[in-house]
mmCIF file of C-alpha atoms and ligand atoms in Angstrom:
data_model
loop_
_atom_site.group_PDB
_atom_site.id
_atom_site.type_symbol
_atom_site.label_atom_id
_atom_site.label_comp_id
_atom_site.label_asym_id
_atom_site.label_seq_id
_atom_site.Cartn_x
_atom_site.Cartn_y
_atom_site.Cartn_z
ATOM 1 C CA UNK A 1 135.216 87.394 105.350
ATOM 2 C CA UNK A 2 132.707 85.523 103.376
ATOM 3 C CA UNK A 3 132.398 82.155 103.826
ATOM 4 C CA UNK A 4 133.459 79.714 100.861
ATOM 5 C CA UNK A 5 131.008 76.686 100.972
ATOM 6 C CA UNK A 6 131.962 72.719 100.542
ATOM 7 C CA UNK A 7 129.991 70.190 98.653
ATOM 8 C CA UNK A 8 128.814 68.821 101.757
ATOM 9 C CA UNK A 9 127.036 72.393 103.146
ATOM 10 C CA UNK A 10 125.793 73.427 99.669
ATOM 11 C CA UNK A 11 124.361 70.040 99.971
ATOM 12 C CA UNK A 12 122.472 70.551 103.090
ATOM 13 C CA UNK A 13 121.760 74.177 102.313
ATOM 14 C CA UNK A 14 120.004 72.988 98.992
ATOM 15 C CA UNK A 15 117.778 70.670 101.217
ATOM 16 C CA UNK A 16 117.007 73.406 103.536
ATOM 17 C CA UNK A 17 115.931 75.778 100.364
ATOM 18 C CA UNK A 18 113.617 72.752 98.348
ATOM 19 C CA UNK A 19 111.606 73.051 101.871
ATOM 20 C CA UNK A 20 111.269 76.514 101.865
ATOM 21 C CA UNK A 21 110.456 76.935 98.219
ATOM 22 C CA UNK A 22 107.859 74.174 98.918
ATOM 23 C CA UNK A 23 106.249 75.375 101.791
ATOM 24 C CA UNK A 24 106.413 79.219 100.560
ATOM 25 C CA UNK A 25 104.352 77.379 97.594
ATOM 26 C CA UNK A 26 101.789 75.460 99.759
ATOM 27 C CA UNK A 27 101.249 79.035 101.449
ATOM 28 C CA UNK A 28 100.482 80.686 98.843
ATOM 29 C CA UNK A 29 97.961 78.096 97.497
ATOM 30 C CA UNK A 30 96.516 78.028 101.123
ATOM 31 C CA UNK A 31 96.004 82.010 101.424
ATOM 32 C CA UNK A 32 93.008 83.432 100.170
ATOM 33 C CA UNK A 33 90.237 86.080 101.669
ATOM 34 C CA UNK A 34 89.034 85.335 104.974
ATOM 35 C CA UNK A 35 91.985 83.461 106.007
ATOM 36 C CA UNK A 36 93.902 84.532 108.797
ATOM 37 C CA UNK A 37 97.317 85.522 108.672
ATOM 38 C CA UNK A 38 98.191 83.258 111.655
ATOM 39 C CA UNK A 39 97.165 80.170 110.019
ATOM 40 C CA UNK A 40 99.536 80.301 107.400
ATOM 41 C CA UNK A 41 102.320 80.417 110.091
ATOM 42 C CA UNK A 42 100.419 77.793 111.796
ATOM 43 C CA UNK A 43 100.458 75.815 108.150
ATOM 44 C CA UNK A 44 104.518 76.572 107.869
ATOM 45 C CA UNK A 45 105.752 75.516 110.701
ATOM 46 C CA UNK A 46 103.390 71.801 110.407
ATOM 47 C CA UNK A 47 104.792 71.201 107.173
ATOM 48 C CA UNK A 48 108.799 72.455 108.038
ATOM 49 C CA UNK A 49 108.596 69.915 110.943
ATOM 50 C CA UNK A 50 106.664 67.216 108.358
ATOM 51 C CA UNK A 51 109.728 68.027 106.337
ATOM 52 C CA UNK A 52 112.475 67.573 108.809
ATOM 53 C CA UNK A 53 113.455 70.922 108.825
ATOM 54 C CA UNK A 54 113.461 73.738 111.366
ATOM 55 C CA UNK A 55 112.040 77.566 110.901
ATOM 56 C CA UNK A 56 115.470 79.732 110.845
ATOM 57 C CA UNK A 57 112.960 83.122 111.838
ATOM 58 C CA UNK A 58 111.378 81.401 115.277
ATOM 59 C CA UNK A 59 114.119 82.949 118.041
ATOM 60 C CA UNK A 60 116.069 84.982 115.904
ATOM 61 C CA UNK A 61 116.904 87.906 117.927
ATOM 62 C CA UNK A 62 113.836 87.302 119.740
ATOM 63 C CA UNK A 63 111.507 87.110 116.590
ATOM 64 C CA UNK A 64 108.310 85.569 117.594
ATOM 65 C CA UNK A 65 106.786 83.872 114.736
ATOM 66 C CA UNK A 66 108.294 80.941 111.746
ATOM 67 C CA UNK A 67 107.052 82.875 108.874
ATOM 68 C CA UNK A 68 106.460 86.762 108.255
ATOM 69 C CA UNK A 69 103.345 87.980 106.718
ATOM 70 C CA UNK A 70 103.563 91.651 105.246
ATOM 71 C CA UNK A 71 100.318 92.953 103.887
ATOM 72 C CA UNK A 72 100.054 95.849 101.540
ATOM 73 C CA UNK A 73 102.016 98.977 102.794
ATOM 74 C CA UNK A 74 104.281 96.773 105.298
ATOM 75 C CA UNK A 75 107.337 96.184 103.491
ATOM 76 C CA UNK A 76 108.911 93.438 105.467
ATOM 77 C CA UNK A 77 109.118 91.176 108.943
ATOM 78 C CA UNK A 78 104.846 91.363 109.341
ATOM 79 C CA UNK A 79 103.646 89.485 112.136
ATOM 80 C CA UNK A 80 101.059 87.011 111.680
ATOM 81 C CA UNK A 81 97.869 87.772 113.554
ATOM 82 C CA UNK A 82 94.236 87.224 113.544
ATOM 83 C CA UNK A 83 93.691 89.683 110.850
ATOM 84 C CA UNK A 84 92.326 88.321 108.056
ATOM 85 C CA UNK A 85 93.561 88.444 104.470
ATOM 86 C CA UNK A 86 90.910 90.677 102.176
ATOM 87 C CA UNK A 87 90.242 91.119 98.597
ATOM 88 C CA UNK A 88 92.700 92.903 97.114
ATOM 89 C CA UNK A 89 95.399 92.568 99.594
ATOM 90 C CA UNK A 90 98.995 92.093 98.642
ATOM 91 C CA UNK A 91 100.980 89.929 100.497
ATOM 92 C CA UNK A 92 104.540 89.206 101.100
ATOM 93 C CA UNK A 93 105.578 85.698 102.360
ATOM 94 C CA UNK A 94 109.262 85.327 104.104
ATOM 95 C CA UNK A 95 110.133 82.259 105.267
ATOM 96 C CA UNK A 96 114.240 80.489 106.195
ATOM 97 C CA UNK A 97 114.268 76.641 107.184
ATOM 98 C CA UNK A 98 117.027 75.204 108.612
ATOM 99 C CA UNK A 99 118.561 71.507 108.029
ATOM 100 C CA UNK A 100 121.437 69.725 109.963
ATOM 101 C CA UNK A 101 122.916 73.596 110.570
ATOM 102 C CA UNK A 102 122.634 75.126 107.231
ATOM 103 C CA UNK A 103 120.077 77.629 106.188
ATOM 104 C CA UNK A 104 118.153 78.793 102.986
ATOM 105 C CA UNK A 105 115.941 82.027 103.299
ATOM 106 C CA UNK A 106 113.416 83.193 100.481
ATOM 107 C CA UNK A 107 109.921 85.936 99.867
ATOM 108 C CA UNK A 108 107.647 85.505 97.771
ATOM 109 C CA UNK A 109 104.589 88.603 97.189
ATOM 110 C CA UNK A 110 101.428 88.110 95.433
ATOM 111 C CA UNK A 111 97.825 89.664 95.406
ATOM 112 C CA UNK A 112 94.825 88.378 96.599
ATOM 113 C CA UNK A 113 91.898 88.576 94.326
ATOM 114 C CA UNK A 114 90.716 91.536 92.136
ATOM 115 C CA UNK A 115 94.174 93.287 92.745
ATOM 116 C CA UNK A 116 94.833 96.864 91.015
ATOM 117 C CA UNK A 117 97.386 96.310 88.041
ATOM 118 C CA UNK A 118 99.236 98.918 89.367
ATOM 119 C CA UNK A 119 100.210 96.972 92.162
ATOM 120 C CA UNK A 120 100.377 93.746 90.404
ATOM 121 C CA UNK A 121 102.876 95.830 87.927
ATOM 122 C CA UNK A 122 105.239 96.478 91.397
ATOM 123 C CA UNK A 123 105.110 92.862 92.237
ATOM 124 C CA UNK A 124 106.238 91.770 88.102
ATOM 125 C CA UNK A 125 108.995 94.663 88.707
ATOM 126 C CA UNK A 126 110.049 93.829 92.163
ATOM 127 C CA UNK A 127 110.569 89.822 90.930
ATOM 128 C CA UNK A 128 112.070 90.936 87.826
ATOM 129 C CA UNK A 129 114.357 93.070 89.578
ATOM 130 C CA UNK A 130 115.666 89.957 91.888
ATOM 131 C CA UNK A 131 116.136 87.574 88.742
ATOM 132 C CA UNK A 132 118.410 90.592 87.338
ATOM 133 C CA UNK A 133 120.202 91.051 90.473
ATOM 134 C CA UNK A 134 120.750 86.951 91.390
ATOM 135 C CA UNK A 135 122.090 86.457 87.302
ATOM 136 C CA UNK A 136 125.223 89.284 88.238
ATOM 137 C CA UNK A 137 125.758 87.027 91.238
ATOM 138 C CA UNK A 138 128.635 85.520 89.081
ATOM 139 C CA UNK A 139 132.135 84.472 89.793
ATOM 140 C CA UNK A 140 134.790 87.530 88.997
ATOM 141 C CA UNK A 141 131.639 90.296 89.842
ATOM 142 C CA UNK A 142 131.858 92.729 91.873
ATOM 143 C CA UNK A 143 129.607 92.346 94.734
ATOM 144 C CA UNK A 144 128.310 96.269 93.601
ATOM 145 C CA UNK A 145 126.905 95.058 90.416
ATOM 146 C CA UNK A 146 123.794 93.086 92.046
ATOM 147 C CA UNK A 147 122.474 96.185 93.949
ATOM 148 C CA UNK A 148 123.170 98.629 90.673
ATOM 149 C CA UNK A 149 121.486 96.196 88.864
ATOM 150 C CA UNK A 150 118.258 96.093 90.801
ATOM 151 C CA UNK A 151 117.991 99.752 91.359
ATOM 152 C CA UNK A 152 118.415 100.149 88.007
ATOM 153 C CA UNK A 153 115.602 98.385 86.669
ATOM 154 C CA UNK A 154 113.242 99.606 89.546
ATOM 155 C CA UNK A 155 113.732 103.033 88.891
ATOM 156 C CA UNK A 156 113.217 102.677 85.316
ATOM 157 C CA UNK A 157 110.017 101.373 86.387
ATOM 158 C CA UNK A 158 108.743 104.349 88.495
ATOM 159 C CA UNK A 159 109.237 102.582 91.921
ATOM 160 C CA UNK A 160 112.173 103.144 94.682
ATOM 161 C CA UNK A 161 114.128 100.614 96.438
ATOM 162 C CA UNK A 162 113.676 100.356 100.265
ATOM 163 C CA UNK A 163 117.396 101.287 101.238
ATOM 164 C CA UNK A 164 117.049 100.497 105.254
ATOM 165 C CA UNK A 165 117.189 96.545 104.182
ATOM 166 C CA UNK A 166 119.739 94.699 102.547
ATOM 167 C CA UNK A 167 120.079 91.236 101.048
ATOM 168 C CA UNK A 168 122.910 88.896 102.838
ATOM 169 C CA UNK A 169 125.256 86.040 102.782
ATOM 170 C CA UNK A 170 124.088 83.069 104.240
ATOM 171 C CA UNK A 171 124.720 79.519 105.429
ATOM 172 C CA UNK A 172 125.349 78.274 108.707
ATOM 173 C CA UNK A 173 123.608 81.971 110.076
ATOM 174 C CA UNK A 174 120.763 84.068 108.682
ATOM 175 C CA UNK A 175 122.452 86.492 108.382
ATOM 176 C CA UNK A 176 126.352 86.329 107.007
ATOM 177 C CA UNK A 177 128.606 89.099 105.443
ATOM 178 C CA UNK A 178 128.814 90.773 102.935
ATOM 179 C CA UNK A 179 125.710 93.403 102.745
ATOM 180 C CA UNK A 180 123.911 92.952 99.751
ATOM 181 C CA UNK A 181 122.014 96.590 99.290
ATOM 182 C CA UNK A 182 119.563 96.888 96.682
ATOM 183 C CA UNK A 183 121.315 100.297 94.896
ATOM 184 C CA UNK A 184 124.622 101.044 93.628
ATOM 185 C CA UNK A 185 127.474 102.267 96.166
ATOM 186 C CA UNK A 186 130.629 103.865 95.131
ATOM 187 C CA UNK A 187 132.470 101.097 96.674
ATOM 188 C CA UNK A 188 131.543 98.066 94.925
ATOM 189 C CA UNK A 189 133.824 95.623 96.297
ATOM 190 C CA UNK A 190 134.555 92.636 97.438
ATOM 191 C CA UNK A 191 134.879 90.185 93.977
ATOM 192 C CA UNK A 192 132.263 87.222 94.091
ATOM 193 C CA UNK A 193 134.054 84.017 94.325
ATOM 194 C CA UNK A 194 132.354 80.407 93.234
ATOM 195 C CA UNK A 195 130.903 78.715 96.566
ATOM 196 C CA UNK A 196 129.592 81.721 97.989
ATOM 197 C CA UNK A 197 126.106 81.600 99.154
ATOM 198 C CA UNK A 198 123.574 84.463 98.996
ATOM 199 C CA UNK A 199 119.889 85.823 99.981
ATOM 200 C CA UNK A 200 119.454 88.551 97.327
ATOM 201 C CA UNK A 201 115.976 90.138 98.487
ATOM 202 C CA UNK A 202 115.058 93.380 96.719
ATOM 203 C CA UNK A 203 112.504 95.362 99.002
ATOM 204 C CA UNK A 204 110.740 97.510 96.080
ATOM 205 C CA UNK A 205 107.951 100.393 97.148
ATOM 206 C CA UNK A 206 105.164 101.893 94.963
ATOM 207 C CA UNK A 207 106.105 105.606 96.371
ATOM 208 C CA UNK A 208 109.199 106.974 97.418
ATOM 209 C CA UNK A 209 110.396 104.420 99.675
ATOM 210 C CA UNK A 210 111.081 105.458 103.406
ATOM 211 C CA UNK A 211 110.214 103.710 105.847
ATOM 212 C CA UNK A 212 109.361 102.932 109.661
ATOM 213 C CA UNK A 213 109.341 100.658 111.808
ATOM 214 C CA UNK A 214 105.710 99.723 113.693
ATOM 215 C CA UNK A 215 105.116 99.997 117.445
ATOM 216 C CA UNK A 216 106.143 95.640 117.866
ATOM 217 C CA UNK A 217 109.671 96.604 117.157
ATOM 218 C CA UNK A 218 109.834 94.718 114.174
ATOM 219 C CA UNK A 219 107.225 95.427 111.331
ATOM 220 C CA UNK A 220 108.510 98.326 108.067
ATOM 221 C CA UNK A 221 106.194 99.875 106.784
ATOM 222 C CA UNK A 222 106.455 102.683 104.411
ATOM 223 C CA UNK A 223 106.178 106.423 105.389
ATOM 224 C CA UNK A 224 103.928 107.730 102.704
ATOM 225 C CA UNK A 225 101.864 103.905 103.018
ATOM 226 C CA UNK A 226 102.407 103.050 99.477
ATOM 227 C CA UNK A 227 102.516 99.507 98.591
ATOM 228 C CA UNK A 228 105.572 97.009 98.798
ATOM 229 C CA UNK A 229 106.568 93.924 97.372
ATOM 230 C CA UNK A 230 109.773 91.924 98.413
ATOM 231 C CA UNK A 231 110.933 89.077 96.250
ATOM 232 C CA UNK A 232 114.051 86.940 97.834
ATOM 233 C CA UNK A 233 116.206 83.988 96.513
ATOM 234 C CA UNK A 234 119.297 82.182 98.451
ATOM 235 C CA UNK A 235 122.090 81.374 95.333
ATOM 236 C CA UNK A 236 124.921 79.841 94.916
ATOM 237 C CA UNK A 237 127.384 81.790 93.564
ATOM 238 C CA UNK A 238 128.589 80.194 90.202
ATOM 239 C CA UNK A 239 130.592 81.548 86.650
ATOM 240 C CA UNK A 240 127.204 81.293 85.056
ATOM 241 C CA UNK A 241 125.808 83.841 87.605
ATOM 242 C CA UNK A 242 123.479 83.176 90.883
ATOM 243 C CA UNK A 243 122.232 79.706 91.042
ATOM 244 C CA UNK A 244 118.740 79.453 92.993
ATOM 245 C CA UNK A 245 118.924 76.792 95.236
ATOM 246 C CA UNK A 246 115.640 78.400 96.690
ATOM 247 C CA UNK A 247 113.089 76.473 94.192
ATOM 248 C CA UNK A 248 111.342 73.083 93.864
HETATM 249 N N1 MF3 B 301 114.462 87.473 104.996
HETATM 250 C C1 MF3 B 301 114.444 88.342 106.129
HETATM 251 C C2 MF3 B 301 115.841 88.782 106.454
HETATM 252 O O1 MF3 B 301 116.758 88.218 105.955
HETATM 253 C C3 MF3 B 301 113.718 87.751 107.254
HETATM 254 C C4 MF3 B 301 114.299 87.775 108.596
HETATM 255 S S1 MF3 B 301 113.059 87.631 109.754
HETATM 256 C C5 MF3 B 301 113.826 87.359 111.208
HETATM 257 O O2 MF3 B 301 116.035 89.761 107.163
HETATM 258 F F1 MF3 B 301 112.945 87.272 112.088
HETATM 259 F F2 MF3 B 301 114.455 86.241 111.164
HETATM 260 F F3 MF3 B 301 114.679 88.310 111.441
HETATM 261 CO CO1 CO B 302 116.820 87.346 104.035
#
């Protein structure tokens, strides 16, 4: 079952994803070398509050933190810390805010400083690759065609798809049916109806793409410690493809 949203929840979801894009773009302003990690959860979860809203990550299955910071080979859910950010680093920003019950969930990577154009080439790719993705997010898709759209374009690029994360539906929980994987199944059901709400996030690694998962329990990082970059939008599902309701 996916859930169909009213006027009334896309409403509140819409709210909820202005904040995050908001705050995910005062963070990014804010981080620079020297800072630590830790402040910019510190940051997020003063301005969600200044905003009304609630961090949707704090609690969730026991997740400690508002925000998740992951640097450079970490592909997703880093904890912020007291390490500080250097020159060079890449760093990927995830961040959900809840209003009144409804969610919104988005990522943002960028590099810090003098940053190697390779890795500034799998950041363009890995965003690319989510604006390709959220535009097949149409009414009368198949569900399939996101994911075979994103791995498509990645691999064209040189870089693999992190297959141990998927994207999901959203709205009143983080995490909702269906699965949103970021490569092409055989199955590619169920169809995409209008009112649907989604958090598309391609996970998008420099090497081959395995990962594991660090001694907190939570952190990915990849195997061979190539570089990541995770890019994530909540849409709306509409007949003119995925709406971002994730943006200022
Ligand atoms: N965007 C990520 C996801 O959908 C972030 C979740 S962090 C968690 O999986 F702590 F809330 F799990
Ligand atoms: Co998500």
């Amino acid at each position: 079952m996916i859930s169909i949203k009213n006027g009334e929840e896309i409403r509140l979801m819409k709210e909820a994803g202005r904040i995050v894009a908001v705050v995910l773009n005062e963070l990014k302003n804010f981080a620079q070398v020297g800072i630590e990690t830790q402040e910019l959860d510190e940051k997020a979860r003063r301005l969600i509050k200044s905003f009304g809203g609630k961090p949707a990550f704090l609690g969730y299955r026991g997740y400690p933190y508002a925000i998740c910071v992951s640097l450079n080979s970490e592909v997703v859910h880093g904890f912020p810390s007291d390490q500080s950010i250097t020159d060079g680093d890449i760093i990927s920003l995830d961040l959900g805010v809840e209003i009144d019950g409804f969610l919104a969930d988005a990522a943002i990577t960028f590099g810090i400083g003098r940053v190697d154009p390779e890795n500034q080439r799998l950041i363009k790719v890995t965003e690319e690759a989510l604006y390709i993705g959220l535009a097949q997010a149409k009414e009368g898709n198949y569900l399939g065609q996101i994911g075979s759209s994103i791995e498509e374009h990645v691999k064209k690029e040189g870089f693999s798809v992190v297959r141990e994360f998927v994207g999901h539906g959203i709205g009143k929980n983080l995490h909702e049916g269906p699965s949103i994987p970021n490569y092409s199944l055989p199955i590619t059901t169920p169809l995409l109806k209008k009112g649907m709400t989604l958090a598309i996030e391609p996970m998008v690694a420099y090497g081959k793409g395995d990962i594991y998962i660090s001694s907190n329990g939570w952190t990915a990082k990849t195997k061979d410690g190539s570089m990541a970059a995770h890019f994530e939008h909540t849409v709306l599902v509409t007949p003119q493809g995925g709406k971002v309701i994730t943006s200022i």
